[in-house]
Each structure stands twice: as structure tokens, then as C-alpha cells.
PDB file of C-alpha atoms in Angstrom:
ATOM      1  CA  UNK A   1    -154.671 -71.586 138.236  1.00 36.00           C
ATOM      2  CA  UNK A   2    -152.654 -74.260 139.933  1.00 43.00           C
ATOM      3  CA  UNK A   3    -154.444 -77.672 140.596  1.00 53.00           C
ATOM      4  CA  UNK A   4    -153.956 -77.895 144.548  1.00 56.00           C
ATOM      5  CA  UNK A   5    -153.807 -81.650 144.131  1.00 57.00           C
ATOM      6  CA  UNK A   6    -151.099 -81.894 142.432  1.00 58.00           C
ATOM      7  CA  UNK A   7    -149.082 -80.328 144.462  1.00 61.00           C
ATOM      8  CA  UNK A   8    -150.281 -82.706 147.386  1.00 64.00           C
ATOM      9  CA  UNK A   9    -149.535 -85.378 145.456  1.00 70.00           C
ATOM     10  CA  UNK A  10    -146.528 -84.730 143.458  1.00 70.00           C
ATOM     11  CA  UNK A  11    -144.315 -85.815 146.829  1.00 73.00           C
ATOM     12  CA  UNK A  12    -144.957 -89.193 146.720  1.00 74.00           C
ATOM     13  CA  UNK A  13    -145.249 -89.370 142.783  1.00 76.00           C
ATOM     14  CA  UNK A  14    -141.754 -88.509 142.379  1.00 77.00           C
ATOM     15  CA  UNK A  15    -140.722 -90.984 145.679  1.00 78.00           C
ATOM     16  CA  UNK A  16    -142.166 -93.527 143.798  1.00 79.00           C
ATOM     17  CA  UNK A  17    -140.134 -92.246 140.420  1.00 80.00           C
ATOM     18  CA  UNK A  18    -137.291 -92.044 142.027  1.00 82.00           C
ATOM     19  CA  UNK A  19    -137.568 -96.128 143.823  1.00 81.00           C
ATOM     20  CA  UNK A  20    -138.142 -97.101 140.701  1.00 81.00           C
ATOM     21  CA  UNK A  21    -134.681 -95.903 139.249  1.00 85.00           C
ATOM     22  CA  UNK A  22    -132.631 -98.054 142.424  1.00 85.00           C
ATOM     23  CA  UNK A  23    -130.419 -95.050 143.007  1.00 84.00           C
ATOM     24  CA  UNK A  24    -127.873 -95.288 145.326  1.00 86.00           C
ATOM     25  CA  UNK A  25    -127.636 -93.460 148.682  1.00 85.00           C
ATOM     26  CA  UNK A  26    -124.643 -91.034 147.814  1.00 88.00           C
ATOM     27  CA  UNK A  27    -126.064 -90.839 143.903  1.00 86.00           C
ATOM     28  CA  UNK A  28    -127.307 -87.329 142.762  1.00 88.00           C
ATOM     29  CA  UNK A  29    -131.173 -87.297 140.914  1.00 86.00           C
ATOM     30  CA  UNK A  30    -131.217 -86.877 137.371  1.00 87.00           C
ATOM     31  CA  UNK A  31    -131.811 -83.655 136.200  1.00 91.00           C
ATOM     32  CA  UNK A  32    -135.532 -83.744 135.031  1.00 89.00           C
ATOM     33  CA  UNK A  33    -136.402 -85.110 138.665  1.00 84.00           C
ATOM     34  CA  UNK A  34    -134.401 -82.564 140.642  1.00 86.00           C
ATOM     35  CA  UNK A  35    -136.126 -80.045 138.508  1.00 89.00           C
ATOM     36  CA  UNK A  36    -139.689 -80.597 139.205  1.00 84.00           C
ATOM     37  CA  UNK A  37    -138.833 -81.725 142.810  1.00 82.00           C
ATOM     38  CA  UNK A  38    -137.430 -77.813 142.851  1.00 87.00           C
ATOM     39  CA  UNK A  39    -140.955 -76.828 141.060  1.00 85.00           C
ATOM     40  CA  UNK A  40    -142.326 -78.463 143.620  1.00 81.00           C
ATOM     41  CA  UNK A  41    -140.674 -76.907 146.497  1.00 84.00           C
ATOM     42  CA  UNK A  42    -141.780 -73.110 144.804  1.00 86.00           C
ATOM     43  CA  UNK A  43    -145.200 -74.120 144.813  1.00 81.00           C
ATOM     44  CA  UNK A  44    -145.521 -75.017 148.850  1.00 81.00           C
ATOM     45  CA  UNK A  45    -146.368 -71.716 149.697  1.00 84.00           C
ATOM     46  CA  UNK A  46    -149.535 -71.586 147.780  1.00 80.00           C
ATOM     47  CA  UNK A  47    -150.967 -73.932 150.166  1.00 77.00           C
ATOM     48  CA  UNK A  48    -150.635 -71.761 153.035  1.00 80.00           C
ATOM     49  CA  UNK A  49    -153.480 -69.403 150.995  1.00 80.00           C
ATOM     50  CA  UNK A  50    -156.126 -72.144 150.996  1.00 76.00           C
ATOM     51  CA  UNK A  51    -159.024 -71.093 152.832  1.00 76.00           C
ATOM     52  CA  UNK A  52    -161.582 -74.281 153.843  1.00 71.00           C
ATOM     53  CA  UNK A  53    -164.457 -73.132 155.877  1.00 72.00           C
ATOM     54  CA  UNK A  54    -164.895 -76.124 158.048  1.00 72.00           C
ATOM     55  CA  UNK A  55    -168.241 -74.859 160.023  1.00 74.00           C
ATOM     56  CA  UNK A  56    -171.297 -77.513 160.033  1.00 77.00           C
ATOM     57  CA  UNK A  57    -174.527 -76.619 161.563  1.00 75.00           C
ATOM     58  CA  UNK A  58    -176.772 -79.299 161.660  1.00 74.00           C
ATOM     59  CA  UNK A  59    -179.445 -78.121 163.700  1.00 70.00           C
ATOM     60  CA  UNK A  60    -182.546 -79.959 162.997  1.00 70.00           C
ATOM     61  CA  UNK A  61    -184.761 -76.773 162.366  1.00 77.00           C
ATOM     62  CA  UNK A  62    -186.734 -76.923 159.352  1.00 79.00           C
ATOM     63  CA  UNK A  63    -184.534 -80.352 158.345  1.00 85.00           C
ATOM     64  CA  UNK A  64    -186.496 -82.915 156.061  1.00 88.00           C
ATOM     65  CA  UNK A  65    -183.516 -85.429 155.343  1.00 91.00           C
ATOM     66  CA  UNK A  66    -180.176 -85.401 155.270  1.00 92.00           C
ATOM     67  CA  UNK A  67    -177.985 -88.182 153.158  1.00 96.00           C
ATOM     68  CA  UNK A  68    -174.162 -88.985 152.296  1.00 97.00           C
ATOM     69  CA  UNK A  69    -172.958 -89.149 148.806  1.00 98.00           C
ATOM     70  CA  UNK A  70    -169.581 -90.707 147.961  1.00 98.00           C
ATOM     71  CA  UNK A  71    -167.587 -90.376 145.386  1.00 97.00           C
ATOM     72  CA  UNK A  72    -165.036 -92.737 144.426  1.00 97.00           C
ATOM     73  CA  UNK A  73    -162.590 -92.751 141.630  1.00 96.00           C
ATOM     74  CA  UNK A  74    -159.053 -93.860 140.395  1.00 94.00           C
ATOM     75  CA  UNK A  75    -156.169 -93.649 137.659  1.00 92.00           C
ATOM     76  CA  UNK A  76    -152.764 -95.161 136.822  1.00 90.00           C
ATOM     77  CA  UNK A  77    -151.631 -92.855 139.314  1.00 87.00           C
ATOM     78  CA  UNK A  78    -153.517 -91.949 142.146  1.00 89.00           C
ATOM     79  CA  UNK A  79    -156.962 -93.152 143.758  1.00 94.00           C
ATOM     80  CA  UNK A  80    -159.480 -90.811 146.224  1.00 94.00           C
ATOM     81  CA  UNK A  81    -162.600 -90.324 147.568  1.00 96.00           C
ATOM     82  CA  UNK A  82    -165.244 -87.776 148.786  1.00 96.00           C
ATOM     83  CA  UNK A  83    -168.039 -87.690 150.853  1.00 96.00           C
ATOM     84  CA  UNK A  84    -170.324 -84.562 150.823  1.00 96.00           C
ATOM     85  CA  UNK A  85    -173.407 -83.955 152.860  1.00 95.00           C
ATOM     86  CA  UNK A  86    -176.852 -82.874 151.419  1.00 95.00           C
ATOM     87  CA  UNK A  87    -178.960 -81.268 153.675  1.00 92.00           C
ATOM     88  CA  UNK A  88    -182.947 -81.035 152.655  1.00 91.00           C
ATOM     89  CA  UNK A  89    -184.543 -78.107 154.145  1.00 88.00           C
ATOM     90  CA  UNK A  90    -187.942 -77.001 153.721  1.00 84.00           C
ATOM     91  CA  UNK A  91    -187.585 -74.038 151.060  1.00 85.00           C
ATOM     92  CA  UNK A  92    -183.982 -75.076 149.926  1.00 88.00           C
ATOM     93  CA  UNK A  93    -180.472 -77.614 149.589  1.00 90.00           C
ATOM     94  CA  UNK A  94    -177.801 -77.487 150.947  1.00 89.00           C
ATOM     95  CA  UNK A  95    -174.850 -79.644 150.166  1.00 92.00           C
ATOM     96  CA  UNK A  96    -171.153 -79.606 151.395  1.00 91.00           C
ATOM     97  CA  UNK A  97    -167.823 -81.161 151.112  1.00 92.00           C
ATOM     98  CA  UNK A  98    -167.235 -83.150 154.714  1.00 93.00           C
ATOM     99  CA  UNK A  99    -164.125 -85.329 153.868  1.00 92.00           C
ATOM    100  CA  UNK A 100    -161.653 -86.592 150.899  1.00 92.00           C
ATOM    101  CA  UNK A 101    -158.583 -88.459 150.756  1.00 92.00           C
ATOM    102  CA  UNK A 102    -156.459 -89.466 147.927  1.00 90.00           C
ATOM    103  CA  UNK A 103    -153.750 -92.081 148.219  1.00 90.00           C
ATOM    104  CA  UNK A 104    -151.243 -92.080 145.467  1.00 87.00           C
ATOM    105  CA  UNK A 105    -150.932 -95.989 143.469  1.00 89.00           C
ATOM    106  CA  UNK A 106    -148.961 -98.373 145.101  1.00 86.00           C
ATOM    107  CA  UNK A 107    -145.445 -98.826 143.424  1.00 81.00           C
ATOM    108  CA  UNK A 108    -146.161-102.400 142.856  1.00 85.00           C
ATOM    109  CA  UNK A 109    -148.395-101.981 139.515  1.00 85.00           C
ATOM    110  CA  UNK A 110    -151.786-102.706 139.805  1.00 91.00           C
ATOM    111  CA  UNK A 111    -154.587-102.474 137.266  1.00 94.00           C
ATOM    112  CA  UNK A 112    -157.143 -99.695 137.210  1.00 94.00           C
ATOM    113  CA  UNK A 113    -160.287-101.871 138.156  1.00 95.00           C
ATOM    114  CA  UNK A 114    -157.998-102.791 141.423  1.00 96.00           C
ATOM    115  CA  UNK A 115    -157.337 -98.917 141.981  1.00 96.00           C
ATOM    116  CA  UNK A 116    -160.841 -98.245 141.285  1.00 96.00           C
ATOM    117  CA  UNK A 117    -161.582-100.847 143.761  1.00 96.00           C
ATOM    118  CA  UNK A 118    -159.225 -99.418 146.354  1.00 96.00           C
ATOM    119  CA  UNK A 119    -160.807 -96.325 145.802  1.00 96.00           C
ATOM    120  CA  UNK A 120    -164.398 -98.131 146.599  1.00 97.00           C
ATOM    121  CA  UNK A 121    -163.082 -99.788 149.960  1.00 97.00           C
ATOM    122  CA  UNK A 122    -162.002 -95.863 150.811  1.00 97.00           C
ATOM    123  CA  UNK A 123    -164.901 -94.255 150.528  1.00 97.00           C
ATOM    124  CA  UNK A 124    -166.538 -96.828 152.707  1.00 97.00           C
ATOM    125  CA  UNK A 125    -164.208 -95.944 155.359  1.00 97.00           C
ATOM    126  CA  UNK A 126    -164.687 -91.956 154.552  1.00 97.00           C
ATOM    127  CA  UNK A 127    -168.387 -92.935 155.149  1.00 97.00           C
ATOM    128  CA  UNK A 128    -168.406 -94.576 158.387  1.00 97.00           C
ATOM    129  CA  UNK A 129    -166.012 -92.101 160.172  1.00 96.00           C
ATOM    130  CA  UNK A 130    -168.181 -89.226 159.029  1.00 95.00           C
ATOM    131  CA  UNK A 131    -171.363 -90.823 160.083  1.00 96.00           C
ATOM    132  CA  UNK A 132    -170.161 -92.039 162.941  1.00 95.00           C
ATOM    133  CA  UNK A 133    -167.939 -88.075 163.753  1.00 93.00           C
ATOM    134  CA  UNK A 134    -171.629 -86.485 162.751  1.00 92.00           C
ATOM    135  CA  UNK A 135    -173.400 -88.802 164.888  1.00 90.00           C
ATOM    136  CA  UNK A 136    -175.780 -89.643 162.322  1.00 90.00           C
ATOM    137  CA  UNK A 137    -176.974 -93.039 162.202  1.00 88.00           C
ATOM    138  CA  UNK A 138    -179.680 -93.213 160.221  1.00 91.00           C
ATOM    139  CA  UNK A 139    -178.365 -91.542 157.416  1.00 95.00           C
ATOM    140  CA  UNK A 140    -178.730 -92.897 154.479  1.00 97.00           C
ATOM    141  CA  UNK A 141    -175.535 -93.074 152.357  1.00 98.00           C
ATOM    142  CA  UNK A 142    -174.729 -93.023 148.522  1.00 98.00           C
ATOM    143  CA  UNK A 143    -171.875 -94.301 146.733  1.00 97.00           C
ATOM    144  CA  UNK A 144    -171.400 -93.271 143.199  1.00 96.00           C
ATOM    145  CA  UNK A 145    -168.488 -94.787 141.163  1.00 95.00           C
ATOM    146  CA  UNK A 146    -167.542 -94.756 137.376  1.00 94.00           C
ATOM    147  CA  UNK A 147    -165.835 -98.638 137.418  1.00 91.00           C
ATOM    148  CA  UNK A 148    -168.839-101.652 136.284  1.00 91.00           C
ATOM    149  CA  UNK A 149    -165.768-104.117 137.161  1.00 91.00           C
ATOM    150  CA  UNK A 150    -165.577-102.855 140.649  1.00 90.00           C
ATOM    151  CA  UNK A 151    -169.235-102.827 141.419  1.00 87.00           C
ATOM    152  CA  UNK A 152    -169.568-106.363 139.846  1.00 90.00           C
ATOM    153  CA  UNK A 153    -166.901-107.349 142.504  1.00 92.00           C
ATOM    154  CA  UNK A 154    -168.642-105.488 145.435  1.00 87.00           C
TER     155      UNK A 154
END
């Protein structure tokens, strides 16, 4: 199966590759870049077949609580985050994925705490446009991260 992010990503992975070498308008790519960009290009299609059912009914029969949870995380590479919603019902749970992003790292290098911090600061924007797109605001929110050096700078 073919991770879906990377072929989101890959685009801006390889502009980034490719600044980095200082090429020349009228120079060709090397090989090995040319090649996956042409990878890349094969693989577009698949996106047309993703399916993302995007319906949210929040009618408040039978609701007992509803809360955010956030997810941020980061690598040399990229950063994202996710925010799903849990709904509490009375005989069940029901949770779904409401928003992510992913940026890919800056070109400038920056260390992973940073990223992971980056990837803290998104989240918290994920949050308060879906709260404030749901109209929900008293809900209480939870952000989960795997970085100690980022909370100890929040």
C-alpha cells in the first residue's frame, strides 16, 4: 500500500533538494532527482481514489461531552498535526478525524525540538479554527505531544 503522505509531501521535499544543489535556470536535474520526481508524477492519480467522508452530525441527542484531542508531532523532515473529535454518547464513543496539516521543514535547518515546537504552535491553530468552525466553545481541548523540550518551553 502506498503511504498517501508521501506523495503529498514528496513535492516540496524534492523543491527543497533541488535549492539546496543552486542549479542553474537552463541546468537539467540529476538523474536520481528527475527519477523520483517522474515516480512522483505516476503516483498522482492515486489520489483521485481517496474517499474522506466529511459528514459531522452533532446533534445534541443523547450527547454527554464532547472534547478535542490534538496531536502534534515532527521529524528532520516534515512537521503536522491532527485534531479529532470524541463524541460521548450515552451507550457508546464516537471519535473522528476533523482536521490535519503537515508542513514540510523549513530549508533553513532547524533542530527537532524547534520542529516539534512548530508542530505544537500548529495544532493550536488546528484547534481554534475547528472550535471556533464547530461552534463549540466550551469544549474542552487536549493536546498530546511526544517532545518534553517543547512542553518545557510552552
Amino acid at each position: 500500500m502506498i503511504d498517501y503522505h508521501v506523495i503529498l509531501t514528496v513535492r516540496e521535499r524534492k523543491m527543497k533538494e533541488i535549492w539546496k544543489l543552486k542549479l542553474k535556470w537552463d541546468e537539467n536535474l540529476p538523474k536520481d532527482i528527475l527519477n523520483q520526481v517522474k515516480k512522483w508524477l505516476e503516483q498522482l492519480p492515486i489520489l483521485a481514489g481517496i474517499k474522506i467522508p466529511r459528514c459531522l452530525n452533532l446533534s445534541s441527542n443523547g450527547i454527554k461531552r464532547l472534547t478535542l484531542h490534538v496531536f502534534c508531532d515532527a521529524s528532520k523532515k516534515a512537521y503536522a498535526a491532527c485534531v479529532f473529535l470524541r463524541v460521548e454518547y450515552e451507550e457508546n464513543v464516537f471519535v473522528k478525524l476533523i482536521q490535519a496539516k503537515a508542513r514540510v521543514a523549513p530549508l533553513k535547518d532547524i533542530t527537532i525540538p524547534r520542529l516539534e515546537l512548530l508542530a505544537c504552535v500548529l495544532g493550536t491553530r488546528l484547534a481554534a479554527s475547528v472550535k471556533n468552525d464547530l461552534n463549540l466553545p466550551d469544549v474542552r481541548i487536549y493536546y498530546l505531544t511526544d517532545s518534553m523540550t517543547a512542553l518545557a518551553w510552552i
